[in-house]
Structure formats: C-alpha cells, structure tokens
Amino acid sequence: MLWAQSGASFVVWVVGGLLLARSAAASWLPRLSRRSQSTLGPLALLAGLVVLVGGLWAAWSAGGVRAGALLPVPWVLATVTGVAFTALQTFGALCLLNVSRPPETRAAAQASEPQEN
C-alpha cells in the first residue's frame, strides 16, 4: 500500500510543478524585476527545505506509517508538503534561470553608422 500511496503523491507533485512552471513562465514571472528574482530565487529554495522538513516532521508526528501504509492524515500532510516543496523549488529555479539569462534590451539600438538619405 505504501508504494501506491507514494506513487499517487509523486504524480501530484510532478503535475503541480509542471503547472506552476507553465503559469509562472507565461504570466507573472517576467513582471518581477531582476533584483527581486535574484533575491526571491534563493529564498524560495531555502524556504522549500524548511517546508519539507517541517511537513515531514508533522506527518511523522501525526502517526506516520503503520502496517506498511501511511495513515490518512500523514499521507495528506506528506502530499501537501510535497506540493509546497515542489512549488517553492520550481519558483526558485525559474527565478534563478531567468536572472542568469542576459537582459533583453527595451530600446531600439542605434546604428553604428548613420545612414544618409
């Protein structure tokens, strides 16, 4: 039973990360400044670690594994923790990848030699 629970949670984590990556890249991530992204990226990666450790501790405290299967409450806690961890890791990675690319110029470049009419 533990393998089935783990597999179901894994699918939820991967789908959640993919949905976040698509929505972030398409809509709201480009609106953040490069400075904000360079600050929020590492913070999100560290926050993901805190959420993961705290969530797994909460799942263990709620009963954990009994008779080869996660109890219902710890299973939900582990799945929700995994979704939050995946979201924070995806957001942090997207921020850092976006900052690592060269900035796009917004003004039209001037020609090196003016053209005569």
PDB file of C-alpha atoms in Angstrom:
ATOM      1  CA  MET A   1       0.000   0.000   0.000  1.00  0.00           C
ATOM      2  CA  LEU A   2       2.892   2.357   0.758  1.00  0.00           C
ATOM      3  CA  TRP A   3       4.115   2.135  -2.857  1.00  0.00           C
ATOM      4  CA  ALA A   4       0.688   3.047  -4.229  1.00  0.00           C
ATOM      5  CA  GLN A   5       0.401   5.991  -1.835  1.00  0.00           C
ATOM      6  CA  SER A   6       3.908   7.155  -2.724  1.00  0.00           C
ATOM      7  CA  GLY A   7       3.205   6.838  -6.445  1.00  0.00           C
ATOM      8  CA  ALA A   8      -0.023   8.822  -6.208  1.00  0.00           C
ATOM      9  CA  SER A   9       1.699  11.558  -4.210  1.00  0.00           C
ATOM     10  CA  PHE A  10       4.576  11.647  -6.708  1.00  0.00           C
ATOM     11  CA  VAL A  11       2.179  12.185  -9.618  1.00  0.00           C
ATOM     12  CA  VAL A  12       0.514  15.062  -7.737  1.00  0.00           C
ATOM     13  CA  TRP A  13       3.931  16.635  -7.033  1.00  0.00           C
ATOM     14  CA  VAL A  14       5.120  16.427 -10.646  1.00  0.00           C
ATOM     15  CA  VAL A  15       1.854  17.717 -12.128  1.00  0.00           C
ATOM     16  CA  GLY A  16       1.799  20.585  -9.618  1.00  0.00           C
ATOM     17  CA  GLY A  17       5.362  21.572 -10.521  1.00  0.00           C
ATOM     18  CA  LEU A  18       4.659  21.460 -14.249  1.00  0.00           C
ATOM     19  CA  LEU A  19       1.521  23.571 -13.902  1.00  0.00           C
ATOM     20  CA  LEU A  20       3.374  26.155 -11.825  1.00  0.00           C
ATOM     21  CA  ALA A  21       6.290  26.282 -14.254  1.00  0.00           C
ATOM     22  CA  ARG A  22       3.991  26.889 -17.214  1.00  0.00           C
ATOM     23  CA  SER A  23       1.912  29.557 -15.497  1.00  0.00           C
ATOM     24  CA  ALA A  24       4.925  31.326 -13.979  1.00  0.00           C
ATOM     25  CA  ALA A  25       6.942  31.452 -17.170  1.00  0.00           C
ATOM     26  CA  ALA A  26       3.998  32.688 -19.184  1.00  0.00           C
ATOM     27  CA  SER A  27       2.440  35.298 -16.951  1.00  0.00           C
ATOM     28  CA  TRP A  28       3.734  36.688 -13.682  1.00  0.00           C
ATOM     29  CA  LEU A  29       7.443  35.826 -13.501  1.00  0.00           C
ATOM     30  CA  PRO A  30       8.569  38.262 -16.234  1.00  0.00           C
ATOM     31  CA  ARG A  31       6.853  41.108 -14.357  1.00  0.00           C
ATOM     32  CA  LEU A  32       9.206  40.733 -11.380  1.00  0.00           C
ATOM     33  CA  SER A  33      12.377  42.815 -11.519  1.00  0.00           C
ATOM     34  CA  ARG A  34      15.720  41.063 -11.928  1.00  0.00           C
ATOM     35  CA  ARG A  35      16.690  42.225  -8.446  1.00  0.00           C
ATOM     36  CA  SER A  36      13.528  40.704  -6.967  1.00  0.00           C
ATOM     37  CA  GLN A  37      14.116  37.460  -8.812  1.00  0.00           C
ATOM     38  CA  SER A  38      17.741  37.264  -7.667  1.00  0.00           C
ATOM     39  CA  THR A  39      16.579  37.689  -4.057  1.00  0.00           C
ATOM     40  CA  LEU A  40      13.441  35.552  -4.168  1.00  0.00           C
ATOM     41  CA  GLY A  41      15.070  32.635  -6.020  1.00  0.00           C
ATOM     42  CA  PRO A  42      17.480  31.536  -3.281  1.00  0.00           C
ATOM     43  CA  LEU A  43      14.938  32.388  -0.571  1.00  0.00           C
ATOM     44  CA  ALA A  44      12.368  30.121  -2.235  1.00  0.00           C
ATOM     45  CA  LEU A  45      14.893  27.282  -2.438  1.00  0.00           C
ATOM     46  CA  LEU A  46      15.686  27.617   1.274  1.00  0.00           C
ATOM     47  CA  ALA A  47      12.010  28.001   2.184  1.00  0.00           C
ATOM     48  CA  GLY A  48      11.332  24.758   0.319  1.00  0.00           C
ATOM     49  CA  LEU A  49      13.805  22.981   2.578  1.00  0.00           C
ATOM     50  CA  VAL A  50      12.129  24.397   5.692  1.00  0.00           C
ATOM     51  CA  VAL A  51       8.672  23.402   4.425  1.00  0.00           C
ATOM     52  CA  LEU A  52       9.867  19.897   3.554  1.00  0.00           C
ATOM     53  CA  VAL A  53      11.470  19.227   6.932  1.00  0.00           C
ATOM     54  CA  GLY A  54       8.556  20.762   8.836  1.00  0.00           C
ATOM     55  CA  GLY A  55       5.914  18.941   6.823  1.00  0.00           C
ATOM     56  CA  LEU A  56       7.588  15.566   7.112  1.00  0.00           C
ATOM     57  CA  TRP A  57       8.028  16.104  10.850  1.00  0.00           C
ATOM     58  CA  ALA A  58       4.301  16.921  11.081  1.00  0.00           C
ATOM     59  CA  ALA A  59       3.433  13.764   9.111  1.00  0.00           C
ATOM     60  CA  TRP A  60       5.634  11.677  11.410  1.00  0.00           C
ATOM     61  CA  SER A  61       4.066  13.315  14.474  1.00  0.00           C
ATOM     62  CA  ALA A  62       0.568  12.557  13.145  1.00  0.00           C
ATOM     63  CA  GLY A  63       1.210   8.825  13.153  1.00  0.00           C
ATOM     64  CA  GLY A  64       3.405   8.143  10.143  1.00  0.00           C
ATOM     65  CA  VAL A  65       3.494   4.588   8.806  1.00  0.00           C
ATOM     66  CA  ARG A  66       1.547   1.733  10.386  1.00  0.00           C
ATOM     67  CA  ALA A  67       1.320  -1.804   8.986  1.00  0.00           C
ATOM     68  CA  GLY A  68       3.112  -0.929   5.754  1.00  0.00           C
ATOM     69  CA  ALA A  69       0.955   2.062   4.824  1.00  0.00           C
ATOM     70  CA  LEU A  70       0.761   5.733   5.648  1.00  0.00           C
ATOM     71  CA  LEU A  71      -2.179   6.668   7.813  1.00  0.00           C
ATOM     72  CA  PRO A  72      -4.639   9.016   6.034  1.00  0.00           C
ATOM     73  CA  VAL A  73      -3.673  12.246   7.841  1.00  0.00           C
ATOM     74  CA  PRO A  74       0.106  11.767   7.428  1.00  0.00           C
ATOM     75  CA  TRP A  75      -0.426  10.840   3.783  1.00  0.00           C
ATOM     76  CA  VAL A  76      -2.339  14.071   3.116  1.00  0.00           C
ATOM     77  CA  LEU A  77       0.282  16.039   5.058  1.00  0.00           C
ATOM     78  CA  ALA A  78       3.107  14.442   3.069  1.00  0.00           C
ATOM     79  CA  THR A  79       1.339  15.118  -0.237  1.00  0.00           C
ATOM     80  CA  VAL A  80       0.570  18.754   0.601  1.00  0.00           C
ATOM     81  CA  THR A  81       4.123  19.211   1.873  1.00  0.00           C
ATOM     82  CA  GLY A  82       5.452  17.772  -1.372  1.00  0.00           C
ATOM     83  CA  VAL A  83       3.296  20.118  -3.451  1.00  0.00           C
ATOM     84  CA  ALA A  84       4.502  23.133  -1.456  1.00  0.00           C
ATOM     85  CA  PHE A  85       8.120  21.951  -1.680  1.00  0.00           C
ATOM     86  CA  THR A  86       7.851  21.385  -5.430  1.00  0.00           C
ATOM     87  CA  ALA A  87       6.214  24.785  -5.948  1.00  0.00           C
ATOM     88  CA  LEU A  88       8.921  26.594  -3.982  1.00  0.00           C
ATOM     89  CA  GLN A  89      11.729  24.715  -5.722  1.00  0.00           C
ATOM     90  CA  THR A  90      10.192  25.367  -9.144  1.00  0.00           C
ATOM     91  CA  PHE A  91       9.698  29.057  -8.387  1.00  0.00           C
ATOM     92  CA  GLY A  92      13.245  29.411  -7.047  1.00  0.00           C
ATOM     93  CA  ALA A  93      14.769  27.636 -10.028  1.00  0.00           C
ATOM     94  CA  LEU A  94      12.738  29.681 -12.518  1.00  0.00           C
ATOM     95  CA  CYS A  95      13.811  32.923 -10.830  1.00  0.00           C
ATOM     96  CA  LEU A  96      17.477  31.959 -10.916  1.00  0.00           C
ATOM     97  CA  LEU A  97      17.310  30.743 -14.513  1.00  0.00           C
ATOM     98  CA  ASN A  98      15.563  33.927 -15.578  1.00  0.00           C
ATOM     99  CA  VAL A  99      18.222  36.063 -13.864  1.00  0.00           C
ATOM    100  CA  SER A 100      21.055  34.064 -15.431  1.00  0.00           C
ATOM    101  CA  ARG A 101      19.906  34.930 -18.955  1.00  0.00           C
ATOM    102  CA  PRO A 102      21.190  38.187 -20.435  1.00  0.00           C
ATOM    103  CA  PRO A 103      18.671  41.022 -20.074  1.00  0.00           C
ATOM    104  CA  GLU A 104      16.617  41.949 -23.096  1.00  0.00           C
ATOM    105  CA  THR A 105      17.014  45.470 -24.361  1.00  0.00           C
ATOM    106  CA  ARG A 106      13.854  47.501 -24.419  1.00  0.00           C
ATOM    107  CA  ALA A 107      15.060  50.457 -26.524  1.00  0.00           C
ATOM    108  CA  ALA A 108      15.806  50.237 -30.206  1.00  0.00           C
ATOM    109  CA  ALA A 109      19.539  50.024 -30.829  1.00  0.00           C
ATOM    110  CA  GLN A 110      21.155  52.867 -32.736  1.00  0.00           C
ATOM    111  CA  ALA A 111      23.016  52.047 -35.910  1.00  0.00           C
ATOM    112  CA  SER A 112      26.791  52.217 -35.620  1.00  0.00           C
ATOM    113  CA  GLU A 113      26.962  54.471 -38.670  1.00  0.00           C
ATOM    114  CA  PRO A 114      24.142  56.828 -39.534  1.00  0.00           C
ATOM    115  CA  GLN A 115      22.607  56.303 -42.943  1.00  0.00           C
ATOM    116  CA  GLU A 116      22.446  59.163 -45.398  1.00  0.00           C
ATOM    117  CA  ASN A 117      19.189  59.848 -47.196  1.00  0.00           C
TER     118      ASN A 117
END
